[in-house]
Tab-separated table of C-alpha atoms in Angstrom:
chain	number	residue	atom	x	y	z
V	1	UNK	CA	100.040	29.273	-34.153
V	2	UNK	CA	102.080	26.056	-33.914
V	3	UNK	CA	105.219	27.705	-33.937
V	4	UNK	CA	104.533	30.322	-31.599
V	5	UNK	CA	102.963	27.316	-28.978
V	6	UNK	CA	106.191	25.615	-29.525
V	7	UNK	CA	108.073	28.656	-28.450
V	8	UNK	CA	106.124	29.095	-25.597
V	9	UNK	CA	106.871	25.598	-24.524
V	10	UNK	CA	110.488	26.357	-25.641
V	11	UNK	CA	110.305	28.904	-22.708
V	12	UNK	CA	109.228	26.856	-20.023
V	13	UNK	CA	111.832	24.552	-21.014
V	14	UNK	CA	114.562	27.055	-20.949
V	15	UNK	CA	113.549	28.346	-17.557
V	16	UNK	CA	113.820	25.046	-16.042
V	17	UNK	CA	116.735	24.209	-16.751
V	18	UNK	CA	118.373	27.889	-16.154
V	19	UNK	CA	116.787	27.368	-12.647
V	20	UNK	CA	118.819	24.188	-12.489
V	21	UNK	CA	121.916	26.177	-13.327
V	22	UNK	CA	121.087	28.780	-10.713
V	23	UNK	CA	121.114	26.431	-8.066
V	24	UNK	CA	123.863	24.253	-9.241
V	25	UNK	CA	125.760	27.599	-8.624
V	26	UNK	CA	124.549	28.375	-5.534
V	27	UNK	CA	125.210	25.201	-4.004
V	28	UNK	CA	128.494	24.221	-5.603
V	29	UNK	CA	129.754	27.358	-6.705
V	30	UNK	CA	128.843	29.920	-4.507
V	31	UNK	CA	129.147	32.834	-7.269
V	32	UNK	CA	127.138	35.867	-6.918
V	33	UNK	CA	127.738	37.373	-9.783
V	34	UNK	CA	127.337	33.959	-11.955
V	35	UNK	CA	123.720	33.338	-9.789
V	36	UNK	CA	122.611	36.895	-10.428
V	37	UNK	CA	123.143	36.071	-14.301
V	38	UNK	CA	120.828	32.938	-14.224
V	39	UNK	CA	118.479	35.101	-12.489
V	40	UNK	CA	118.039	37.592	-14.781
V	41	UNK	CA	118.199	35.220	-17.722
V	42	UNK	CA	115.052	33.823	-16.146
V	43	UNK	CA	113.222	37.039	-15.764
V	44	UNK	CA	113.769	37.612	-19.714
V	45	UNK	CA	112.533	34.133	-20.089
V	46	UNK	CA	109.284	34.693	-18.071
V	47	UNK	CA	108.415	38.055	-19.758
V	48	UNK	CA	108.896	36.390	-23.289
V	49	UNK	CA	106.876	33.646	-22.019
V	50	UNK	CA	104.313	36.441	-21.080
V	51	UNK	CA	104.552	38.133	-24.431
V	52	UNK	CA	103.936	34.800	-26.466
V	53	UNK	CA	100.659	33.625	-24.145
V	54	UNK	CA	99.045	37.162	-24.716
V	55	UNK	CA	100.382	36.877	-28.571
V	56	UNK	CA	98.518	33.708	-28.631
V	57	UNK	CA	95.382	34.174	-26.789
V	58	UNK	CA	94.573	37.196	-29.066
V	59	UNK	CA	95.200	35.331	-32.225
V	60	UNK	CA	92.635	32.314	-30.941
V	61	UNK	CA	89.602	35.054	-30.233
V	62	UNK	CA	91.145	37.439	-33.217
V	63	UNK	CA	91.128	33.993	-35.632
V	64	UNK	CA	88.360	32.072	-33.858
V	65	UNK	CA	90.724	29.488	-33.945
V	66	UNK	CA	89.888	25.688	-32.478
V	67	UNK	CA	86.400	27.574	-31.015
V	68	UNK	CA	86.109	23.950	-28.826
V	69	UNK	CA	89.213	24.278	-27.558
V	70	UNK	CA	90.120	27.734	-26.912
V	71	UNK	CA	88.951	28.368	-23.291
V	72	UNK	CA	90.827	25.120	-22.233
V	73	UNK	CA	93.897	25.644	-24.283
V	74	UNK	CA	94.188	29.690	-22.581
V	75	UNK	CA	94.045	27.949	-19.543
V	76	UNK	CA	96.634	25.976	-20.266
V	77	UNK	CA	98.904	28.366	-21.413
V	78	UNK	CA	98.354	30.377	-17.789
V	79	UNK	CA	99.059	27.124	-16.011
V	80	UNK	CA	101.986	26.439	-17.985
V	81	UNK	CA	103.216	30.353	-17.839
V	82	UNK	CA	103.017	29.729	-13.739
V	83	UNK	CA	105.742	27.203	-13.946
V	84	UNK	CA	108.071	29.996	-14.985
V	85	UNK	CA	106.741	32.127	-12.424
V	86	UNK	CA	107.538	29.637	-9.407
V	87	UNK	CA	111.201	29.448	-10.967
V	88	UNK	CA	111.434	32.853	-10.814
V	89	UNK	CA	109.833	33.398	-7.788
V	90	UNK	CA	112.074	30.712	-6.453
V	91	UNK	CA	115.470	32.316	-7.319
V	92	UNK	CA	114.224	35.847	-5.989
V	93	UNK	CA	114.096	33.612	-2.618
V	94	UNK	CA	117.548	32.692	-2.651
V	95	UNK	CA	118.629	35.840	-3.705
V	96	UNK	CA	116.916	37.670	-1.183
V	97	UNK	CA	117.197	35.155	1.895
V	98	UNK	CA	120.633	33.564	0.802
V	99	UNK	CA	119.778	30.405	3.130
V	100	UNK	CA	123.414	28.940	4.444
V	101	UNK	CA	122.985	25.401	3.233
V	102	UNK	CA	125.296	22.972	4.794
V	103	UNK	CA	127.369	20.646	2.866
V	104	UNK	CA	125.864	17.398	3.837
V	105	UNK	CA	123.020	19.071	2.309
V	106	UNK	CA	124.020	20.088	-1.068
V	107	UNK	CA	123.198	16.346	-2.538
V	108	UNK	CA	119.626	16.508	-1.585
V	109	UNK	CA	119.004	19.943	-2.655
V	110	UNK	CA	120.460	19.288	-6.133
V	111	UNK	CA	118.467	15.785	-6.275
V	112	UNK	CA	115.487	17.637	-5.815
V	113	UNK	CA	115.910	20.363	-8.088
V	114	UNK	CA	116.864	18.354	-10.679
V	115	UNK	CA	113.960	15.703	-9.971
V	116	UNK	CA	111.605	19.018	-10.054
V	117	UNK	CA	112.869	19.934	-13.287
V	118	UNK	CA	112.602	16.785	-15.131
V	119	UNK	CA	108.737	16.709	-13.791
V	120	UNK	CA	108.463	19.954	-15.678
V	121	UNK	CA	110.263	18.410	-19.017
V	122	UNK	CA	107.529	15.707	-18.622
V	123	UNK	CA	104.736	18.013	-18.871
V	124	UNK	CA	105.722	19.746	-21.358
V	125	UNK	CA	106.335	17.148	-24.080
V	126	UNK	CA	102.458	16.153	-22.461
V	127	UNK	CA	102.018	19.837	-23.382
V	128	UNK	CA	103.131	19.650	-26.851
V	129	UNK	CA	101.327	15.856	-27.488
V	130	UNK	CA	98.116	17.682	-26.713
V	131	UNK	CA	98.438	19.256	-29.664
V	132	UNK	CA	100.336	17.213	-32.142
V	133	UNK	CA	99.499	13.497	-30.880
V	134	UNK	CA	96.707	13.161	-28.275
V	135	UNK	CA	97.631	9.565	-28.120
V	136	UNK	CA	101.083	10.206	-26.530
V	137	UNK	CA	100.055	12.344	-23.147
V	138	UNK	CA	99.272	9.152	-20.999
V	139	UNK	CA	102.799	8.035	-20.967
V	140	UNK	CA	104.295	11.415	-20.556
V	141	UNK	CA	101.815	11.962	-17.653
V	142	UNK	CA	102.722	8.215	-15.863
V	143	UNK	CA	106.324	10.318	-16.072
V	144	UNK	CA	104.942	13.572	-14.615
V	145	UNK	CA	103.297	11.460	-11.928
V	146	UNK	CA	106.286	9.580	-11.154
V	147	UNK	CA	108.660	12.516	-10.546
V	148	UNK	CA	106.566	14.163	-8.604
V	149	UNK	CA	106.149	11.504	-6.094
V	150	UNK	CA	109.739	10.937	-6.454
V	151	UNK	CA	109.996	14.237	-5.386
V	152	UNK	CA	107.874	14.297	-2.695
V	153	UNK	CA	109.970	11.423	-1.045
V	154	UNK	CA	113.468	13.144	-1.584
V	155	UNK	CA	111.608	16.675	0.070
V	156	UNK	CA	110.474	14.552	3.047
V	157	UNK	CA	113.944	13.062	3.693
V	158	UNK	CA	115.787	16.447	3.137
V	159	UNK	CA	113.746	17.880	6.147
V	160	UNK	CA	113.943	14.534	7.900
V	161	UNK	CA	117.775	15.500	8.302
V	162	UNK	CA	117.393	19.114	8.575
V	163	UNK	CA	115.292	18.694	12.131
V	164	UNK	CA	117.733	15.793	13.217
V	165	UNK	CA	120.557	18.152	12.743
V	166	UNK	CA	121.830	20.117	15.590
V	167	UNK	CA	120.993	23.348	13.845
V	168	UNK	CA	118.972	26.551	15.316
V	169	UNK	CA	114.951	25.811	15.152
V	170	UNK	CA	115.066	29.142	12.809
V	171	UNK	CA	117.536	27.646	10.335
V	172	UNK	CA	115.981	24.635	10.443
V	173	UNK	CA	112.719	26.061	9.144
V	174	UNK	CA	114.262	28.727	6.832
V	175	UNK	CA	115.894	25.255	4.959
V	176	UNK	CA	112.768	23.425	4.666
V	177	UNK	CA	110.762	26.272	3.632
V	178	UNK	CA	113.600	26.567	0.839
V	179	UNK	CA	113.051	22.440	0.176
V	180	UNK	CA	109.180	22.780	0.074
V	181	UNK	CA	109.326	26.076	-2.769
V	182	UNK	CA	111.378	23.938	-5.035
V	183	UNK	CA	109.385	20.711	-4.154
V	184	UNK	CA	106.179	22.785	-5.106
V	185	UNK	CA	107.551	23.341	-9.034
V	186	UNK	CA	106.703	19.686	-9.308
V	187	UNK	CA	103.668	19.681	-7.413
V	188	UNK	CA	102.682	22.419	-9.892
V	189	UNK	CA	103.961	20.200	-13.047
V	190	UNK	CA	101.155	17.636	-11.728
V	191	UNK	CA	98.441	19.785	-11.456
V	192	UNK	CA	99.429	21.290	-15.098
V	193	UNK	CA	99.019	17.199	-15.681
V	194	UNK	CA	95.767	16.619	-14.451
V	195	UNK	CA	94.773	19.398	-16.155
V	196	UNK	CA	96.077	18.060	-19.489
V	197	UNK	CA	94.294	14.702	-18.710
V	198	UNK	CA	90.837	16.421	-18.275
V	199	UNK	CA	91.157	18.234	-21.546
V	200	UNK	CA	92.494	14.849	-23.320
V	201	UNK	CA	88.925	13.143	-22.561
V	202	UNK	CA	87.260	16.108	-23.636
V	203	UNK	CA	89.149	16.082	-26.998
V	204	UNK	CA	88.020	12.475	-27.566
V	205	UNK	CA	84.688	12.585	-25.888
């Protein structure tokens, strides 16, 4: 069971950071064919990552395994599994869309992504001190908390300088709505963290 919650996490991980690679190349690259690779990689990813939860959430009813725990830790797991799902969800949006992102924009897009994505790392070691050392999550949480709001601030001045720009109104929402999907993988990452919190007191209460 350990190894297989590890290589869910592993999953979560890996789909981060292949969603960083997608947009790298989309925003510095501008290769199809190279974007269209990340994107599938992350739709094997999330269907793995669907395979393991199931695998898993069997097992704990099948084995009656942690009986205390089991309803919080499946809900974890589908909290965790929708972090792969917004990446996913996320590239489909680009690929579909393909939003014309202007140059003086590229820093701010790739500061938030990669801001985003190291909120998700944060939550998942949280994830994985949950169940190896309870005692741990509080300072990977101050992390998760701090990238998110970090976050938040670089979203806010992205579309600060989107609606100063001399751009059509319609591009000028079609860029923030791109800002606020990828903001909203952190925003996710802290609810997964509050979550985790909650479940922390329980464990000790």
């Amino acid at each position: 069971m350990e190894a297989q919650l590890d290589e869910f996490l592993d999953q979560i991980t890996k789909a981060s950071l292949t969603f960083l690679s997608a947009i790298e190349c989309y925003l510095l690259a501008n290769d199809e064919r190279e974007f269209d690779h990340y994107l599938t990689q992350v739709e094997k990813i999330e269907s793995h990552g669907d395979n393991l939860r199931r695998t898993i959430e069997v097992e704990l009813y099948q084995q009656t395994l942690i009986p205390d725990l089991r309803g919080d830790v499946m809900r974890l797991l589908e909290d965790l599994d929708g972090l792969i799902n917004i990446c996913q969800g996320n590239l489909f949006r680009f690929s579909i869309q393909q939003p014309q992102i202007p140059a003086e924009c590229n820093s701010g897009y790739l500061q938030l992504t990669k801001t985003v994505i190291t909120c998700v790392e944060a939550v998942v070691l949280a994830s994985r001190a949950f169940f190896r050392d309870i005692s741990a999550i509080r300072d990977h949480i101050a992390k998760v908390m701090f990238y998110e709001t970090e976050a938040d601030r670089i979203s806010t001045a992205i579309q600060r300088t989107v609606f100063a720009s001399k751009l059509a109104l319609e591009e000028k929402r079609q860029l923030c709505y791109f800002v606020e999907h990828i903001d909203n993988l952190a925003n996710a990452a802290e609810d997964v963290g509050d979550t985790i919190t909650i479940y922390a007191i329980k464990r000790r209460l």
